[in-house]
CSV table of C-alpha atoms and ligand atoms in Angstrom, one decimal:
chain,number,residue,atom,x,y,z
A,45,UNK,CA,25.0,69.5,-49.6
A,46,UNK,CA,21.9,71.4,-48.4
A,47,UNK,CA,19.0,68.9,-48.0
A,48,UNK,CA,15.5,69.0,-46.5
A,49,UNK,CA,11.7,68.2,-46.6
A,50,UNK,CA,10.2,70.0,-49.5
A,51,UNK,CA,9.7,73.6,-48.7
A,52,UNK,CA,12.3,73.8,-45.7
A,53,UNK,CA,14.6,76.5,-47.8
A,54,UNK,CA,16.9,74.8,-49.3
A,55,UNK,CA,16.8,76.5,-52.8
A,56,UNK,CA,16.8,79.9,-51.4
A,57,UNK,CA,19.5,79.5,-49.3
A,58,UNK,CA,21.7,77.1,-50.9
A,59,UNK,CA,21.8,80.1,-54.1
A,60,UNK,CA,22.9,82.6,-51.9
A,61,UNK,CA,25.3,80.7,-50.2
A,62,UNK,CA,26.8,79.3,-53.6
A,63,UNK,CA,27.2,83.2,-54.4
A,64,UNK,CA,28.5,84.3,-51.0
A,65,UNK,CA,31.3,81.3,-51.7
A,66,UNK,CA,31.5,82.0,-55.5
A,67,UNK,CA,30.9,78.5,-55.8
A,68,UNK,CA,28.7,76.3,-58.5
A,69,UNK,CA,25.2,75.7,-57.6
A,70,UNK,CA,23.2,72.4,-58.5
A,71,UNK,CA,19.5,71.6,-57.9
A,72,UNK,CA,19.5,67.7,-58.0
A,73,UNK,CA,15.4,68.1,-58.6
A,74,UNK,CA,16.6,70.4,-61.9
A,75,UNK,CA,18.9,67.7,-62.9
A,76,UNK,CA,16.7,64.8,-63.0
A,77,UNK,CA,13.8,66.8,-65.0
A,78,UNK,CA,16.1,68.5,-67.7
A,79,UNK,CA,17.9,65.4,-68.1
A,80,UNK,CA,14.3,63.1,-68.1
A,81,UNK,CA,16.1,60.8,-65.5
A,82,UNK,CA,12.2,60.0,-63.9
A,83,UNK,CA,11.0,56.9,-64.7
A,84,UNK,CA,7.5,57.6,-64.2
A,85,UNK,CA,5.4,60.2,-62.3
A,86,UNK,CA,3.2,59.4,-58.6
A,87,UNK,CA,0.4,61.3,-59.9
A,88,UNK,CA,-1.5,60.7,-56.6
A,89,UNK,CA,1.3,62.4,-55.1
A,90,UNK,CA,2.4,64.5,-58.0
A,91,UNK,CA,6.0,63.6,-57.6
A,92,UNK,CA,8.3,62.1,-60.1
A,93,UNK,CA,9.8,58.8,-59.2
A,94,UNK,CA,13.3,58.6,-60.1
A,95,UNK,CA,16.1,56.0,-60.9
A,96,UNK,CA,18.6,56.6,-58.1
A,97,UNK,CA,21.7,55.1,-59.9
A,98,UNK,CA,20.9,57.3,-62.9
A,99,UNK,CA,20.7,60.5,-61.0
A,100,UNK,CA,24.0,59.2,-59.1
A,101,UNK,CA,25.9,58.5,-62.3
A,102,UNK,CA,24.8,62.0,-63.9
A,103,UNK,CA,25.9,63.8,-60.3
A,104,UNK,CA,29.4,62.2,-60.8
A,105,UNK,CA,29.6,63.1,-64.5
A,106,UNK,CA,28.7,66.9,-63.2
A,107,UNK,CA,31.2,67.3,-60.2
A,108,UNK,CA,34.3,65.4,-62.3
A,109,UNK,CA,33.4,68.0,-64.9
A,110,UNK,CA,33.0,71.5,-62.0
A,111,UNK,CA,35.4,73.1,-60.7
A,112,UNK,CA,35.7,74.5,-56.8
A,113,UNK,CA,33.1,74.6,-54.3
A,114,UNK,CA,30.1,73.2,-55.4
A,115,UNK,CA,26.6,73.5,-53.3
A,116,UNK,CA,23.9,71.0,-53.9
A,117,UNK,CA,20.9,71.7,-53.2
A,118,UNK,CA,18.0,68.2,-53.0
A,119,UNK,CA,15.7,66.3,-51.2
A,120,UNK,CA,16.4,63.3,-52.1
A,121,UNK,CA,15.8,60.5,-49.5
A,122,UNK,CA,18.7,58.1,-51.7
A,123,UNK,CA,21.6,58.3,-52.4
A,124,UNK,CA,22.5,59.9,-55.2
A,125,UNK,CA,25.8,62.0,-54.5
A,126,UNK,CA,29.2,60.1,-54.1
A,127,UNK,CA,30.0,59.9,-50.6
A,128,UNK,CA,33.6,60.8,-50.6
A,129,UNK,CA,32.8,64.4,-52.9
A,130,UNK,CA,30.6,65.3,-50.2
A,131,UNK,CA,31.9,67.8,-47.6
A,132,UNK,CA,29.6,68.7,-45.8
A,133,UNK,CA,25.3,68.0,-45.1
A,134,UNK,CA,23.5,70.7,-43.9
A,135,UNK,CA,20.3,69.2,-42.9
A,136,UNK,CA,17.5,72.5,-42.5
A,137,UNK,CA,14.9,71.8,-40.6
A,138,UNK,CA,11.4,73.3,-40.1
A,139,UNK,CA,9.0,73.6,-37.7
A,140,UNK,CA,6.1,71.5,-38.7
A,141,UNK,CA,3.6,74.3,-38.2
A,142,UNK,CA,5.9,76.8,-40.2
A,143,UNK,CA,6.2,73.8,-42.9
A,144,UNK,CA,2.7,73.7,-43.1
A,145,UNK,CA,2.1,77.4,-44.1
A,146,UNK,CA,4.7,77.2,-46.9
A,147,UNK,CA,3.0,74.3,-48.5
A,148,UNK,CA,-0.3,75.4,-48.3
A,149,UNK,CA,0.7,78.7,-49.6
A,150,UNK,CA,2.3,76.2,-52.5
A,151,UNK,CA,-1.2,74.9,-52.9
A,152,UNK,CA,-0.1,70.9,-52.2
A,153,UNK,CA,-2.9,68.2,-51.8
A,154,UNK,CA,-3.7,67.5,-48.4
A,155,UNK,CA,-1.9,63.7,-49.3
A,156,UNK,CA,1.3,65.4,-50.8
A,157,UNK,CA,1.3,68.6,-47.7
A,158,UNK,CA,0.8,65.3,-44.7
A,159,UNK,CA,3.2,63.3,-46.2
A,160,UNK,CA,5.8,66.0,-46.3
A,161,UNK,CA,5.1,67.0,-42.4
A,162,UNK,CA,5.2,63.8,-41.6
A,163,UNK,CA,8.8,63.3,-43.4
A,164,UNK,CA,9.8,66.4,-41.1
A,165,UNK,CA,8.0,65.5,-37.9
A,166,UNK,CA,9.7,61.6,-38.4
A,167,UNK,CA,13.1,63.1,-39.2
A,168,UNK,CA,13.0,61.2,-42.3
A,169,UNK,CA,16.4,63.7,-44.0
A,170,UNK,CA,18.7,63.6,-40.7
A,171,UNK,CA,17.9,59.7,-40.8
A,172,UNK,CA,18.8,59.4,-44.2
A,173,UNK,CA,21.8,62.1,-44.0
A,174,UNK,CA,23.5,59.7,-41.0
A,175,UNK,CA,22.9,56.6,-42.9
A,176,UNK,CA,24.7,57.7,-45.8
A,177,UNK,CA,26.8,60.2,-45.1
A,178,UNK,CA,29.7,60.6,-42.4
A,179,UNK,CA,28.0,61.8,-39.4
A,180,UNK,CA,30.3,64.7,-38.5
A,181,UNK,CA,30.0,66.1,-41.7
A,182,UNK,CA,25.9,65.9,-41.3
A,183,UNK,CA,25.2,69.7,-39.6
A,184,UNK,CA,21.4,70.0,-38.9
A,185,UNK,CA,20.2,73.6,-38.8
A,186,UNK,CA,16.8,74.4,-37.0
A,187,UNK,CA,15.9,77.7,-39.5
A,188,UNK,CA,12.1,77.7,-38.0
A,189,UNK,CA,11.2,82.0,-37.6
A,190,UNK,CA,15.0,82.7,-39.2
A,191,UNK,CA,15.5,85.6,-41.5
A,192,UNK,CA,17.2,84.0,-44.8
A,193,UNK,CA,20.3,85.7,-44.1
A,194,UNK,CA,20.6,84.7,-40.5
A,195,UNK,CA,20.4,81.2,-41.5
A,196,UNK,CA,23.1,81.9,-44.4
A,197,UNK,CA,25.5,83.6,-41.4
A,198,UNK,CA,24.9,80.0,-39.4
A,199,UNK,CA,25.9,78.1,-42.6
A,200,UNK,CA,29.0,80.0,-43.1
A,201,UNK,CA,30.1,79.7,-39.5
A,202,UNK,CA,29.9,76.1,-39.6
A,203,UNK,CA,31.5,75.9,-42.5
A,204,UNK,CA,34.6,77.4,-41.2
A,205,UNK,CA,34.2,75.9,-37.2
A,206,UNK,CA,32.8,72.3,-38.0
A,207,UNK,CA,33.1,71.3,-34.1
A,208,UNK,CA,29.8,73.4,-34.0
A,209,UNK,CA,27.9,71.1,-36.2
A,210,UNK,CA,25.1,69.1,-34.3
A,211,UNK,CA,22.8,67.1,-35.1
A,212,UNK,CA,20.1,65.2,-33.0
A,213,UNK,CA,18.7,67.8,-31.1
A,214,UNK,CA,15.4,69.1,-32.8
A,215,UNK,CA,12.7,67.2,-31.5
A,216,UNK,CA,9.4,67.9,-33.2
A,217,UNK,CA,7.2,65.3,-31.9
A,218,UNK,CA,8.2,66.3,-28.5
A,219,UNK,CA,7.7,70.0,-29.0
A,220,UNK,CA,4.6,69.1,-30.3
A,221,UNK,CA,3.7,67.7,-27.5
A,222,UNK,CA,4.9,70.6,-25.1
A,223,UNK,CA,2.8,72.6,-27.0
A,224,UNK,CA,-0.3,70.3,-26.6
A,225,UNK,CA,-1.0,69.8,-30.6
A,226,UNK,CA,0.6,66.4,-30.6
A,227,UNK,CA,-2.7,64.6,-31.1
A,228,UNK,CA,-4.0,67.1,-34.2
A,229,UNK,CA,-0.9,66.4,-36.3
A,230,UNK,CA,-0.6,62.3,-35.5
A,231,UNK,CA,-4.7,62.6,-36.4
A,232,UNK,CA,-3.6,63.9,-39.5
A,233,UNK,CA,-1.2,61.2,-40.4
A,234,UNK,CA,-4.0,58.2,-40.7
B,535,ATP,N1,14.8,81.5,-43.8
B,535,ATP,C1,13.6,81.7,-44.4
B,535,ATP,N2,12.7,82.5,-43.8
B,535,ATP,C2,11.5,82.8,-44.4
B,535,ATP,N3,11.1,82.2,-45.5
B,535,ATP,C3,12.0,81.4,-46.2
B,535,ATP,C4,13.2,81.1,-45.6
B,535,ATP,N4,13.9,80.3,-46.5
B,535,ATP,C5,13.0,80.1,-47.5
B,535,ATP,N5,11.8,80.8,-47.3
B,535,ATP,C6,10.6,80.7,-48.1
B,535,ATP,O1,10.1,79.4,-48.0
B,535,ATP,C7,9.6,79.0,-49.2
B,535,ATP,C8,10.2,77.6,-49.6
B,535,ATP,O2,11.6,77.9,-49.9
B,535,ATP,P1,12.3,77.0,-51.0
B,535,ATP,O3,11.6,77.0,-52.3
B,535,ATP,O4,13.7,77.5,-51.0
B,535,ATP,O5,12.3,75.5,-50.3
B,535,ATP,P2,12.9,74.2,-50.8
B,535,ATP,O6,13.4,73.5,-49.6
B,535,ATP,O7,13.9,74.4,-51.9
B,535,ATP,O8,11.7,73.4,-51.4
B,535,ATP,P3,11.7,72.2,-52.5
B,535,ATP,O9,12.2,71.0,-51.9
B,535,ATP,O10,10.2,72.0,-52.9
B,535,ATP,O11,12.5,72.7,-53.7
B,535,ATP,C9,9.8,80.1,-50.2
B,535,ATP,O12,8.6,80.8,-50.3
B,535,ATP,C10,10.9,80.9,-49.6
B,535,ATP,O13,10.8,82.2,-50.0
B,536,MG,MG1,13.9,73.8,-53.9
């Protein structure tokens, strides 16, 4: 699994590395909009809100029914792929700053862009990923000012030397800090 805050990577990466391991590629975001699993759309937020049990029991339908290595790519802070399919959770993680260019560029509301750098500031997917998921299969990657294939050449390494895989040791907040624009971004977050 490849998860994330919204606008991380996952997508671009996570398609490469299904074709680098000729593996099947699902976007759980895809999913839940061709299917119409949403039961209603935030439109403050511009999100859809989904039914978590639906989008679980339409994941299990799809991985009984693939074959191989499958790479799932979703930001989903539920769970919504069965625990014992899942192999291993690469959890990519942004700079906040960086994350902030890439949804502005996307043109998000200033409601929808905070709430998203808060989610990465607050570790909100690592939380999620150790709550659910085995922690030594949850991998955290730090891809902030990484070329697309240099995170790719990470993912493959850990893939095949899993001791490697940390997780725990990006600290935003405190890097923030370091870098004295701590009190901007928590401004931002009233
Ligand atoms: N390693 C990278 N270096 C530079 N730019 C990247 C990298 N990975 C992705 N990008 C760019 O960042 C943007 C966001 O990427 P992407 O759409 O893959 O994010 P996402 O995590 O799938 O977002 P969402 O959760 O909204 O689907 C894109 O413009 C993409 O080209
Ligand atoms: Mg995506």
């Amino acid at each position: 699994m490849v998860i994330g805050t919204p606008g991380v990577g996952k997508t671009t990466v996570s398609q490469k590395l299904a074709t680098i391991l000729d593996a099947s590629y699902i976007n759980i975001t895809e999913i839940v909009k061709k299917e119409n699993l949403e039961t209603c759309i935030d439109s403050d937020r511009e999100t859809l809100i989904v039914d978590p049990e639906n989008v679980f029991k339409k994941i299990q339908e799809i991985l009984d029914n693939t074959k191989g290595i499958i790479v799932i790519d979703g930001h989903f802070v539920v769970y919504v792929v069965p625990k014992n399919e899942v192999d291993l959770v690469f959890v990519l993680r942004r700079d906040p700053r960086e994350l902030r260019e890439v949804l502005q560029k996307r043109g998000y509301n200033d409601k929808k862009l905070w709430e998203n750098i808060t989610a990465e500031m607050l570790d909100v997917c690592l939380v999620d990923a150790l709550s659910t998921y085995d922690s030594s299969k949850v991998c955290e990657l730090d891809v902030t000012g990484k070329s697309i294939e240099f995170v790719i050449e990470e993912m493959l390494f850990l893939l095949n030397n899993r001791r490697e895989c940390k997780h725990g040791v990006i600290d935003w907040l405190g890097k923030l800090e370091l870098e004295g624009q701590l009190e901007e971004y928590l401004k931002k977050l009233d």
